[in-house]
Coordinates of C-alpha atoms in Angstrom, one line a residue:
X1 CA 122.5 141.4 112.0
X2 CA 119.6 138.6 112.4
X3 CA 120.5 135.5 114.1
X4 CA 119.6 131.8 112.7
X5 CA 116.9 132.2 110.5
X6 CA 115.6 130.4 107.9
X7 CA 114.4 133.1 106.0
X8 CA 117.3 133.0 102.9
X9 CA 116.3 129.1 101.8
X10 CA 112.2 130.9 102.4
X11 CA 113.5 133.7 99.5
X12 CA 115.0 131.3 97.0
X13 CA 112.5 129.7 97.6
X14 CA 109.9 132.3 96.7
X15 CA 112.5 133.4 93.9
X16 CA 112.0 129.6 92.5
X17 CA 108.5 129.5 91.9
X18 CA 108.1 133.2 91.0
X19 CA 110.2 132.5 88.3
X20 CA 108.6 129.5 86.9
X21 CA 105.0 131.5 87.5
X22 CA 106.7 133.7 85.1
X23 CA 107.8 130.8 82.8
X24 CA 103.8 130.2 82.5
X25 CA 102.6 133.3 81.7
X26 CA 105.4 134.2 79.1
X27 CA 104.6 130.2 77.7
X28 CA 100.5 131.4 77.8
X29 CA 101.5 134.6 75.5
X30 CA 103.5 133.1 73.0
X31 CA 101.3 129.9 72.4
X32 CA 103.4 127.0 73.9
X33 CA 103.8 124.8 76.2
X34 CA 105.2 125.7 79.4
X35 CA 106.9 122.9 80.2
X36 CA 110.1 123.5 78.1
X37 CA 109.9 127.0 79.3
X38 CA 110.2 125.1 82.5
X39 CA 112.7 123.1 82.7
X40 CA 115.2 125.3 81.0
X41 CA 114.3 127.8 84.4
X42 CA 114.4 124.7 86.3
X43 CA 118.3 124.0 84.6
X44 CA 119.4 127.9 85.2
X45 CA 117.8 128.6 89.1
X46 CA 118.7 125.0 90.5
X47 CA 122.5 122.9 91.0
X48 CA 123.8 122.3 88.0
X49 CA 123.4 126.7 87.4
X50 CA 123.0 129.1 89.8
X51 CA 123.0 127.4 92.6
X52 CA 119.2 129.3 93.9
X53 CA 118.1 126.7 96.2
X54 CA 120.0 125.3 98.9
X55 CA 121.7 121.6 98.2
X56 CA 119.9 120.5 101.8
X57 CA 116.9 121.4 99.8
X58 CA 117.4 120.1 96.6
X59 CA 119.1 116.6 96.5
X60 CA 117.8 113.9 99.1
X61 CA 119.6 114.0 102.5
X62 CA 121.9 110.6 101.5
X63 CA 123.1 111.8 98.5
X64 CA 124.6 114.8 100.6
X65 CA 125.7 112.4 103.3
X66 CA 127.4 109.9 100.5
X67 CA 130.4 110.1 98.7
X68 CA 130.5 106.7 96.5
X69 CA 134.0 107.7 95.4
X70 CA 135.6 107.3 99.0
X71 CA 137.5 104.8 101.1
X72 CA 135.1 104.8 103.4
X73 CA 131.3 104.2 101.7
X74 CA 133.0 101.4 99.8
X75 CA 134.0 99.9 103.1
X76 CA 130.3 99.6 104.0
X77 CA 129.3 98.0 101.1
X78 CA 131.7 95.0 101.6
X79 CA 130.5 95.0 104.9
X80 CA 127.2 93.6 103.5
X81 CA 128.7 90.3 102.8
X82 CA 127.9 89.7 99.0
X83 CA 124.6 91.6 99.4
X84 CA 126.2 93.7 96.6
X85 CA 129.0 92.3 96.4
X86 CA 130.4 88.9 96.4
X87 CA 134.6 89.3 97.1
X88 CA 134.8 85.2 96.9
X89 CA 133.5 85.4 94.0
X90 CA 136.0 87.5 92.9
X91 CA 138.9 86.4 94.7
X92 CA 137.2 82.4 92.9
X93 CA 137.8 84.3 88.8
X94 CA 141.3 85.5 90.0
X95 CA 140.1 89.5 89.4
X96 CA 139.5 90.7 93.4
X97 CA 142.2 93.8 92.1
X98 CA 142.2 93.1 88.8
X99 CA 143.5 90.8 85.9
X100 CA 146.8 90.0 86.7
X101 CA 147.8 92.5 88.7
X102 CA 149.0 91.5 92.5
X103 CA 146.3 90.9 95.4
X104 CA 148.5 93.1 97.0
X105 CA 146.9 96.6 94.9
X106 CA 143.0 96.0 95.7
X107 CA 140.6 97.7 97.8
X108 CA 142.0 96.1 101.4
X109 CA 145.2 96.6 100.5
X110 CA 147.8 94.5 102.5
X111 CA 146.0 93.2 104.6
X112 CA 145.8 89.2 103.8
X113 CA 142.0 88.7 105.9
X114 CA 139.3 90.1 106.0
X115 CA 135.6 89.4 107.9
X116 CA 132.3 90.3 106.3
X117 CA 129.5 89.6 107.4
X118 CA 130.5 87.2 109.8
X119 CA 132.3 85.3 107.1
X120 CA 136.4 85.2 106.9
X121 CA 137.7 85.5 103.1
X122 CA 141.4 84.9 102.2
X123 CA 142.2 87.1 99.9
X124 CA 145.8 85.5 99.5
X125 CA 145.0 82.2 98.8
X126 CA 144.3 80.4 95.3
X127 CA 141.4 77.9 97.2
X128 CA 138.8 77.9 94.7
X129 CA 135.5 76.8 96.4
X130 CA 132.8 75.5 94.7
X131 CA 130.1 76.5 92.5
X132 CA 128.1 78.9 93.8
X133 CA 125.1 80.9 92.9
X134 CA 126.2 84.4 94.0
X135 CA 129.4 84.2 92.1
X136 CA 128.1 87.2 90.1
X137 CA 131.7 89.2 88.3
X138 CA 130.0 92.8 86.5
X139 CA 132.6 94.7 86.5
X140 CA 136.5 94.4 86.5
X141 CA 137.8 94.7 90.5
X142 CA 136.7 94.2 93.5
X143 CA 136.9 98.2 93.9
X144 CA 135.0 99.2 91.1
X145 CA 131.8 96.7 91.7
X146 CA 132.0 98.4 96.0
X147 CA 131.8 102.1 93.5
X148 CA 129.3 101.0 91.6
X149 CA 126.7 98.6 94.4
X150 CA 127.5 102.2 96.2
X151 CA 125.8 104.0 93.2
X152 CA 122.7 101.6 93.4
X153 CA 121.6 102.0 96.6
X154 CA 122.5 105.6 97.1
X155 CA 119.7 105.2 94.2
X156 CA 117.7 103.5 95.1
X157 CA 118.0 105.8 99.2
X158 CA 117.0 108.4 97.2
X159 CA 114.0 107.0 94.7
X160 CA 112.9 106.4 98.5
X161 CA 113.1 108.4 100.1
X162 CA 113.9 112.1 97.7
X163 CA 114.9 115.7 98.3
X164 CA 110.8 118.0 99.2
X165 CA 111.4 119.5 95.7
X166 CA 111.2 115.7 93.5
X167 CA 108.6 114.6 96.2
X168 CA 105.9 117.2 95.4
X169 CA 106.6 116.9 91.8
X170 CA 106.2 112.5 91.8
X171 CA 102.9 113.1 94.0
X172 CA 101.7 116.0 90.8
X173 CA 102.5 113.1 88.5
X174 CA 99.8 110.9 90.7
X175 CA 96.7 113.6 91.3
X176 CA 98.0 114.2 87.8
X177 CA 97.2 110.7 86.1
X178 CA 94.3 110.3 88.3
X179 CA 92.7 112.5 87.3
X180 CA 93.2 111.4 84.0
X181 CA 91.3 108.4 84.6
X182 CA 88.6 110.2 85.2
X183 CA 87.5 111.3 81.8
X184 CA 87.9 107.8 80.3
X185 CA 84.8 107.4 78.7
X186 CA 83.1 103.3 79.1
X187 CA 80.3 104.6 76.5
X188 CA 83.0 106.2 74.3
X189 CA 85.1 102.9 74.5
X190 CA 82.2 100.7 72.9
X191 CA 82.0 102.8 70.1
X192 CA 85.7 102.8 69.4
X193 CA 87.1 100.4 70.9
X194 CA 88.5 97.5 68.3
X195 CA 89.8 100.4 66.6
X196 CA 91.3 102.6 68.8
X197 CA 92.9 99.8 70.6
X198 CA 94.6 99.4 67.4
X199 CA 96.0 102.5 67.0
X200 CA 96.7 102.4 70.9
X201 CA 98.9 99.0 70.7
X202 CA 101.0 100.5 67.5
X203 CA 101.4 104.0 69.1
X204 CA 102.8 102.3 72.0
X205 CA 105.0 99.3 70.5
X206 CA 106.6 101.1 67.4
X207 CA 108.5 103.9 69.4
X208 CA 109.6 101.0 72.5
X209 CA 111.6 99.2 69.1
X210 CA 112.6 101.8 67.1
X211 CA 113.3 103.8 70.6
X212 CA 115.5 100.0 71.1
X213 CA 116.4 100.0 67.2
X214 CA 118.6 103.6 67.3
X215 CA 120.0 102.9 70.9
X216 CA 121.3 99.4 70.0
X217 CA 122.7 102.1 67.1
X218 CA 124.2 104.8 68.9
X219 CA 126.0 101.5 70.8
X220 CA 123.8 101.2 74.1
X221 CA 123.2 97.6 75.1
X222 CA 119.3 96.4 74.9
X223 CA 118.4 95.7 78.5
X224 CA 117.9 98.3 79.8
X225 CA 119.2 101.3 78.7
X226 CA 118.1 100.7 75.6
X227 CA 114.8 99.4 76.6
X228 CA 114.0 102.2 79.2
X229 CA 114.6 104.0 76.4
X230 CA 111.5 102.8 74.5
X231 CA 108.5 102.3 77.1
X232 CA 109.8 105.8 78.1
X233 CA 108.6 107.3 74.5
X234 CA 105.6 105.1 74.4
X235 CA 103.4 107.2 77.0
X236 CA 100.5 109.7 75.2
X237 CA 99.8 112.5 77.0
X238 CA 96.0 112.6 77.7
X239 CA 96.1 115.8 78.5
X240 CA 97.1 118.2 75.4
X241 CA 95.2 116.3 73.6
X242 CA 92.2 116.3 75.6
X243 CA 92.3 120.2 76.2
X244 CA 92.5 120.4 72.1
X245 CA 90.1 118.1 71.2
X246 CA 87.7 120.0 73.5
X247 CA 88.4 123.5 72.7
X248 CA 87.6 123.0 68.6
X249 CA 84.8 121.0 70.0
X250 CA 86.1 117.9 68.1
X251 CA 85.5 116.0 71.4
X252 CA 82.2 113.7 70.4
X253 CA 83.3 113.7 66.7
X254 CA 84.0 110.2 66.2
X255 CA 87.7 110.5 65.4
X256 CA 88.4 112.7 68.4
X257 CA 86.2 110.1 70.7
X258 CA 89.3 107.4 68.8
X259 CA 91.9 109.5 69.8
X260 CA 91.2 109.3 73.7
X261 CA 90.4 105.7 73.5
X262 CA 93.7 105.9 72.0
X263 CA 95.3 108.0 74.5
X264 CA 93.5 106.4 77.4
X265 CA 94.7 102.8 76.4
X266 CA 98.7 103.5 75.5
X267 CA 98.8 105.1 78.8
X268 CA 97.6 101.9 80.9
X269 CA 99.7 99.8 78.2
X270 CA 102.0 101.6 79.0
X271 CA 101.7 101.1 82.9
X272 CA 102.5 97.8 81.9
X273 CA 105.9 98.0 80.6
X274 CA 106.9 100.3 82.8
X275 CA 106.2 97.8 85.8
X276 CA 108.0 94.9 83.9
X277 CA 110.6 97.0 83.0
X278 CA 111.2 97.9 86.7
X279 CA 110.5 93.7 87.4
X280 CA 113.1 91.8 85.1
X281 CA 116.7 91.9 85.0
X282 CA 118.9 89.4 87.1
X283 CA 117.6 86.6 88.0
X284 CA 114.4 85.8 86.7
X285 CA 112.0 82.9 88.5
X286 CA 108.9 82.5 87.9
X287 CA 108.0 84.2 91.2
X288 CA 109.5 88.1 89.6
X289 CA 106.3 88.3 87.0
X290 CA 104.1 87.8 90.1
X291 CA 103.0 90.6 91.1
X292 CA 103.1 91.8 87.9
X293 CA 99.8 89.8 86.9
X294 CA 98.2 90.0 90.3
X295 CA 98.3 93.8 88.9
X296 CA 96.8 92.5 85.8
X297 CA 94.1 90.6 87.5
X298 CA 93.6 93.4 89.8
X299 CA 93.1 95.9 86.6
X300 CA 90.8 94.1 85.6
X301 CA 88.6 93.7 88.5
X302 CA 88.9 97.0 89.6
X303 CA 87.7 98.1 86.1
X304 CA 85.1 96.2 85.8
X305 CA 84.2 96.5 89.2
X306 CA 84.3 100.8 88.0
X307 CA 81.1 100.1 85.5
X308 CA 78.8 97.3 88.0
X309 CA 80.0 98.3 91.6
X310 CA 80.5 101.9 92.5
X311 CA 78.5 103.7 90.5
X312 CA 75.9 102.0 92.9
X313 CA 78.2 102.2 95.6
X314 CA 78.3 105.7 95.4
X315 CA 75.1 105.9 94.7
X316 CA 73.8 104.2 98.2
X317 CA 76.8 106.5 100.7
X318 CA 74.9 109.9 99.8
X319 CA 70.8 108.4 99.8
X320 CA 73.1 107.4 103.4
X321 CA 74.0 110.8 104.3
X322 CA 71.9 114.0 104.6
X323 CA 72.7 116.9 102.3
X324 CA 72.4 119.7 105.1
X325 CA 74.8 122.0 102.5
X326 CA 72.1 121.9 98.9
X327 CA 72.8 125.2 98.4
X328 CA 76.4 126.0 99.3
X329 CA 79.5 126.2 96.2
X330 CA 81.0 122.5 98.5
X331 CA 77.9 120.5 99.5
X332 CA 78.1 117.8 101.6
X333 CA 77.7 115.0 99.4
X334 CA 80.6 117.1 97.3
X335 CA 83.0 116.5 100.9
X336 CA 81.9 113.0 101.3
X337 CA 82.5 112.1 97.0
X338 CA 86.3 114.2 97.5
X339 CA 86.7 111.8 100.7
X340 CA 85.6 109.0 99.1
X341 CA 87.9 109.7 95.3
X342 CA 91.1 110.7 98.4
X343 CA 90.5 106.6 100.2
X344 CA 89.2 105.5 97.1
X345 CA 92.8 106.8 95.6
X346 CA 95.1 106.1 98.2
X347 CA 94.5 102.1 98.4
X348 CA 94.4 101.2 94.3
X349 CA 98.3 103.0 95.1
X350 CA 98.7 101.4 97.7
X351 CA 97.2 98.4 96.4
X352 CA 99.5 98.6 92.5
X353 CA 102.8 100.1 94.6
X354 CA 103.3 96.6 95.4
X355 CA 102.6 94.9 92.2
X356 CA 104.6 97.2 90.8
X357 CA 104.3 100.8 90.2
X358 CA 101.6 103.6 92.3
X359 CA 100.9 104.9 89.1
X360 CA 98.1 102.2 87.5
X361 CA 96.3 102.9 91.0
X362 CA 96.1 106.2 90.2
X363 CA 94.4 105.4 87.0
X364 CA 92.7 102.9 87.8
X365 CA 91.8 105.0 90.3
X366 CA 90.0 107.2 88.3
X367 CA 88.2 105.4 86.4
X368 CA 86.0 104.4 89.5
X369 CA 84.7 107.7 89.0
X370 CA 84.4 108.3 85.3
X371 CA 80.8 107.6 85.3
X372 CA 79.9 109.9 88.1
X373 CA 80.6 113.6 85.7
X374 CA 80.5 115.2 89.1
X375 CA 83.7 113.3 90.7
X376 CA 86.3 116.0 87.9
X377 CA 84.4 118.8 88.8
X378 CA 85.0 118.4 93.2
X379 CA 88.1 116.6 92.7
X380 CA 89.2 120.2 90.8
X381 CA 87.3 122.7 93.2
X382 CA 89.9 121.3 96.0
X383 CA 93.2 120.3 94.7
X384 CA 93.0 122.3 91.4
X385 CA 95.7 124.7 91.7
X386 CA 97.7 122.3 93.9
X387 CA 98.0 120.6 91.0
X388 CA 99.2 123.3 88.9
X389 CA 101.9 124.1 90.9
X390 CA 103.1 120.1 91.6
X391 CA 103.4 119.8 88.0
X392 CA 105.4 122.8 87.2
X393 CA 107.5 122.0 89.6
X394 CA 108.1 118.0 89.0
X395 CA 109.2 119.6 85.6
X396 CA 110.7 122.4 87.5
X397 CA 113.0 120.4 89.7
X398 CA 112.4 116.6 89.9
X399 CA 113.4 117.1 85.5
X400 CA 115.6 119.7 85.5
X401 CA 117.1 119.2 88.5
X402 CA 118.0 115.4 87.2
X403 CA 119.3 115.8 83.5
X404 CA 123.2 116.1 83.1
X405 CA 123.7 120.1 82.3
X406 CA 127.3 119.6 80.6
X407 CA 126.0 115.9 78.4
X408 CA 122.1 117.4 77.6
X409 CA 124.4 120.6 75.7
X410 CA 126.2 119.1 73.7
X411 CA 126.5 118.6 70.1
X412 CA 126.5 115.0 70.1
X413 CA 123.8 113.8 72.5
X414 CA 122.5 117.3 70.7
X415 CA 122.2 115.9 66.8
X416 CA 121.6 112.1 68.7
X417 CA 118.9 113.4 70.5
X418 CA 117.3 115.5 67.2
X419 CA 117.1 111.5 65.2
X420 CA 115.1 110.1 68.2
X421 CA 113.4 112.9 68.9
X422 CA 112.3 113.2 65.0
X423 CA 112.3 109.4 64.4
X424 CA 111.4 106.7 67.3
X425 CA 109.9 109.8 69.4
X426 CA 107.6 111.6 66.4
X427 CA 107.3 109.8 63.7
X428 CA 106.0 106.3 64.7
X429 CA 103.6 107.9 66.5
X430 CA 101.8 110.3 63.3
X431 CA 102.3 106.6 61.6
X432 CA 100.6 105.3 64.9
X433 CA 97.1 105.2 62.5
X434 CA 97.1 104.1 58.8
X435 CA 93.5 102.3 58.7
X436 CA 91.8 105.7 60.5
X437 CA 90.4 106.9 57.1
X438 CA 90.8 111.0 55.9
X439 CA 91.4 111.3 60.0
X440 CA 94.5 109.8 60.0
X441 CA 96.9 111.9 60.6
X442 CA 95.0 114.0 62.9
X443 CA 95.1 110.7 65.7
X444 CA 98.7 110.6 64.6
X445 CA 99.7 114.0 65.7
X446 CA 97.6 113.8 69.2
X447 CA 99.0 110.7 69.8
X448 CA 102.7 112.2 69.5
X449 CA 102.0 114.5 72.6
X450 CA 104.4 114.0 75.7
X451 CA 103.8 115.1 78.7
X452 CA 104.8 113.6 82.6
X453 CA 104.7 110.4 82.8
X454 CA 106.6 110.0 79.6
X455 CA 109.4 112.6 81.6
X456 CA 108.6 110.7 85.0
X457 CA 110.1 106.8 83.5
X458 CA 113.1 108.4 81.9
X459 CA 113.5 110.3 85.5
X460 CA 113.2 106.5 87.7
X461 CA 115.0 104.7 85.1
X462 CA 118.2 108.0 85.0
X463 CA 118.3 107.1 89.0
X464 CA 117.6 103.4 89.2
X465 CA 121.4 103.2 86.8
X466 CA 119.0 101.7 84.2
X467 CA 120.8 104.1 81.4
X468 CA 123.8 106.3 81.7
X469 CA 124.4 110.0 81.4
X470 CA 124.6 110.4 78.2
X471 CA 121.6 108.4 76.7
X472 CA 119.5 111.0 79.4
X473 CA 120.4 113.1 77.4
X474 CA 119.8 112.0 74.4
X475 CA 116.0 110.8 75.4
X476 CA 115.6 114.6 76.6
X477 CA 116.2 116.1 73.8
X478 CA 113.8 113.9 72.2
X479 CA 111.2 113.7 74.4
X480 CA 112.1 117.6 74.3
X481 CA 111.2 118.0 70.4
X482 CA 107.5 116.0 71.3
X483 CA 107.4 118.4 73.9
X484 CA 107.3 121.5 71.6
X485 CA 106.6 120.2 68.5
X486 CA 103.1 117.4 69.1
X487 CA 101.1 121.0 70.5
X488 CA 102.1 122.9 67.7
X489 CA 101.6 120.9 65.1
X490 CA 98.1 119.5 66.0
X491 CA 96.9 122.6 66.4
X492 CA 97.3 123.2 63.0
X493 CA 96.5 119.4 61.8
X494 CA 92.9 119.1 63.8
X495 CA 91.6 122.9 62.8
X496 CA 92.9 122.1 58.6
X497 CA 90.7 119.1 59.5
X498 CA 87.8 120.2 60.7
X499 CA 87.8 122.9 58.7
X500 CA 87.0 120.7 55.3
X501 CA 84.9 118.5 58.0
X502 CA 83.2 121.0 58.4
X503 CA 82.8 122.6 54.9
X504 CA 81.1 119.8 54.2
X505 CA 78.6 119.8 55.7
X506 CA 77.8 122.9 53.4
X507 CA 76.2 125.3 56.8
X508 CA 73.9 123.0 59.0
X509 CA 74.5 124.4 61.7
X510 CA 77.6 122.9 62.8
X511 CA 79.9 123.6 65.9
X512 CA 82.9 125.9 65.1
X513 CA 82.5 126.3 62.0
X514 CA 86.0 128.1 61.2
X515 CA 87.7 125.5 62.7
X516 CA 89.5 127.9 65.0
X517 CA 91.4 126.1 67.8
X518 CA 92.4 128.3 70.3
X519 CA 95.7 128.4 72.5
X520 CA 96.0 127.6 75.6
X521 CA 98.6 126.0 77.9
X522 CA 98.6 122.8 77.6
X523 CA 99.0 121.8 81.3
X524 CA 98.2 121.6 84.1
X525 CA 94.2 120.6 85.2
X526 CA 92.2 119.0 82.6
X527 CA 89.2 120.8 81.1
X528 CA 86.3 120.5 83.9
X529 CA 83.7 119.2 81.7
X530 CA 81.1 119.4 84.2
X531 CA 81.4 123.4 85.5
X532 CA 81.4 124.4 81.9
X533 CA 78.4 122.1 81.4
X534 CA 76.7 123.7 83.7
X535 CA 78.1 127.4 82.7
X536 CA 76.9 126.7 79.8
X537 CA 73.6 125.9 80.7
X538 CA 73.4 128.4 83.4
X539 CA 74.1 131.1 80.9
X540 CA 70.7 129.3 78.4
X541 CA 69.0 130.2 81.7
X542 CA 70.0 134.0 82.3
X543 CA 69.2 135.1 77.8
X544 CA 65.7 132.8 78.3
X545 CA 65.1 134.8 81.5
X546 CA 66.7 138.4 79.4
X547 CA 63.7 137.4 76.7
X548 CA 61.1 136.4 79.5
X549 CA 62.2 139.8 80.9
X550 CA 61.8 141.6 77.9
X551 CA 58.7 140.1 76.7
X552 CA 57.0 141.0 80.5
X553 CA 58.3 144.6 79.0
X554 CA 57.1 144.6 75.7
X555 CA 52.8 143.5 77.1
X556 CA 53.3 145.8 80.0
X557 CA 53.4 148.8 77.0
X558 CA 51.0 146.8 74.7
X559 CA 49.2 147.0 78.4
X560 CA 49.4 150.8 79.2
X561 CA 48.9 151.4 76.3
X562 CA 45.1 149.6 75.5
X563 CA 44.6 151.7 79.0
X564 CA 45.4 154.5 77.4
X565 CA 43.1 153.7 74.5
X566 CA 40.2 152.7 77.2
X567 CA 40.6 156.4 79.2
X568 CA 40.0 158.2 75.8
X569 CA 36.5 157.1 74.8
X570 CA 35.9 157.2 79.1
X571 CA 36.8 161.0 78.5
X572 CA 35.3 161.2 75.3

């Protein structure tokens, strides 16, 4: 019999990760996004069903120690005075124990006096105090306030110090958003900027307005529930659009440039709205919006620096450091570049974390290296597999384990989520480019894709009690619709559009004339365009070398033939 060991925990984690790897391979075989299968695997193997992963690893430590239904944890909240629940406000309003109920039935029972955080309260007194700026009574009685605020405190603790799988998932999202920022093309933005920005604005605000309105129609309040749903529906998956356009060789087409610029601007707007959503609430003053205003100023300065400052700074740094490994797969300059990217990522994320969300800084940090075409190649070589696995864990653990299974698989959540998925989630994005001519449907469907960022906003809103479990389940169904159908329909629409465009060129040598778009996974790292360019050049050099060798062989044969003729003449 073995002693104390973590072997079974390691075995459980290995089985869980193996299942994710298998779902990815299945998704690739059938040509669909692996996101849905990974969410399904996470639900089945997670805490809600089979409980494969031990609770100590799948729940945050605070959740394991806290029971908000217990008198002990409610008392702990009460002892913090009016930080969470203002006891005096409930006494003044006469709802300490509930409207019309005797005070003896309240939370403290028959105790007539209690002292909380140095303040003494007379529970049986009917004396009223003067108006206070703390006197909020948002619940039916004091005990209900303690329970709800205990849940809020627990949510904040778990958001700050999550379980290991959730933390890995959050890290993966930050890395993917940084990588997305590196694909921003400033020259492209100059060409299609105004129209792409118009597409992005419509593609951001139409889902927000429709999602908020539909949530209101379902009986949920506009704020925070409806707004949280709308903002969760706003982001576009840059990765899905980038991969499919790249595979169709349409990135350099006008509509391809418009799609990518609009998707990037859409994500920037979503990041700003994400910060706004978590900033407002409660008592709002000018100081409430100061971090957000500071973040916008920082974003403008950082984007200007990405174009005007960073290219010269990088050149200067690399010029000062000698290249000691020029023939290595990872050169000395590559190592310096990666270290610089990592430092900028951490610095920018810290700055915008103070302004609202670290993801804002991650995207801007990526944009700072967008002018260096080899930067993404260096990043991918170092973290490609790490990012892929972290994103898998995000969907299978961070997201799947947060889903309330009973509500998700209810008929009400399904039909309401279906309406939200078809309407605010898909249709509003499809209709965001009506002024883009024949390419409007291609651009519209390119904007439909949803991936890690949209789900991340939904998870954060739920964890901070901005929506309840039933609305969260509806939202997940709507995002799943976009996750499943967006790549499939976009692939078809793009193929048809490319075939028509190539046919009109009447065989002038355009690439990919069949319009075929290859199937590919829509999850993981983004295409390494620099590496593919180098591979294309290497293949061209190899073909030239083969051609040269063939010419040399032909010349040798000719020389041998001529030498043979000369030899025969000499004999004669």
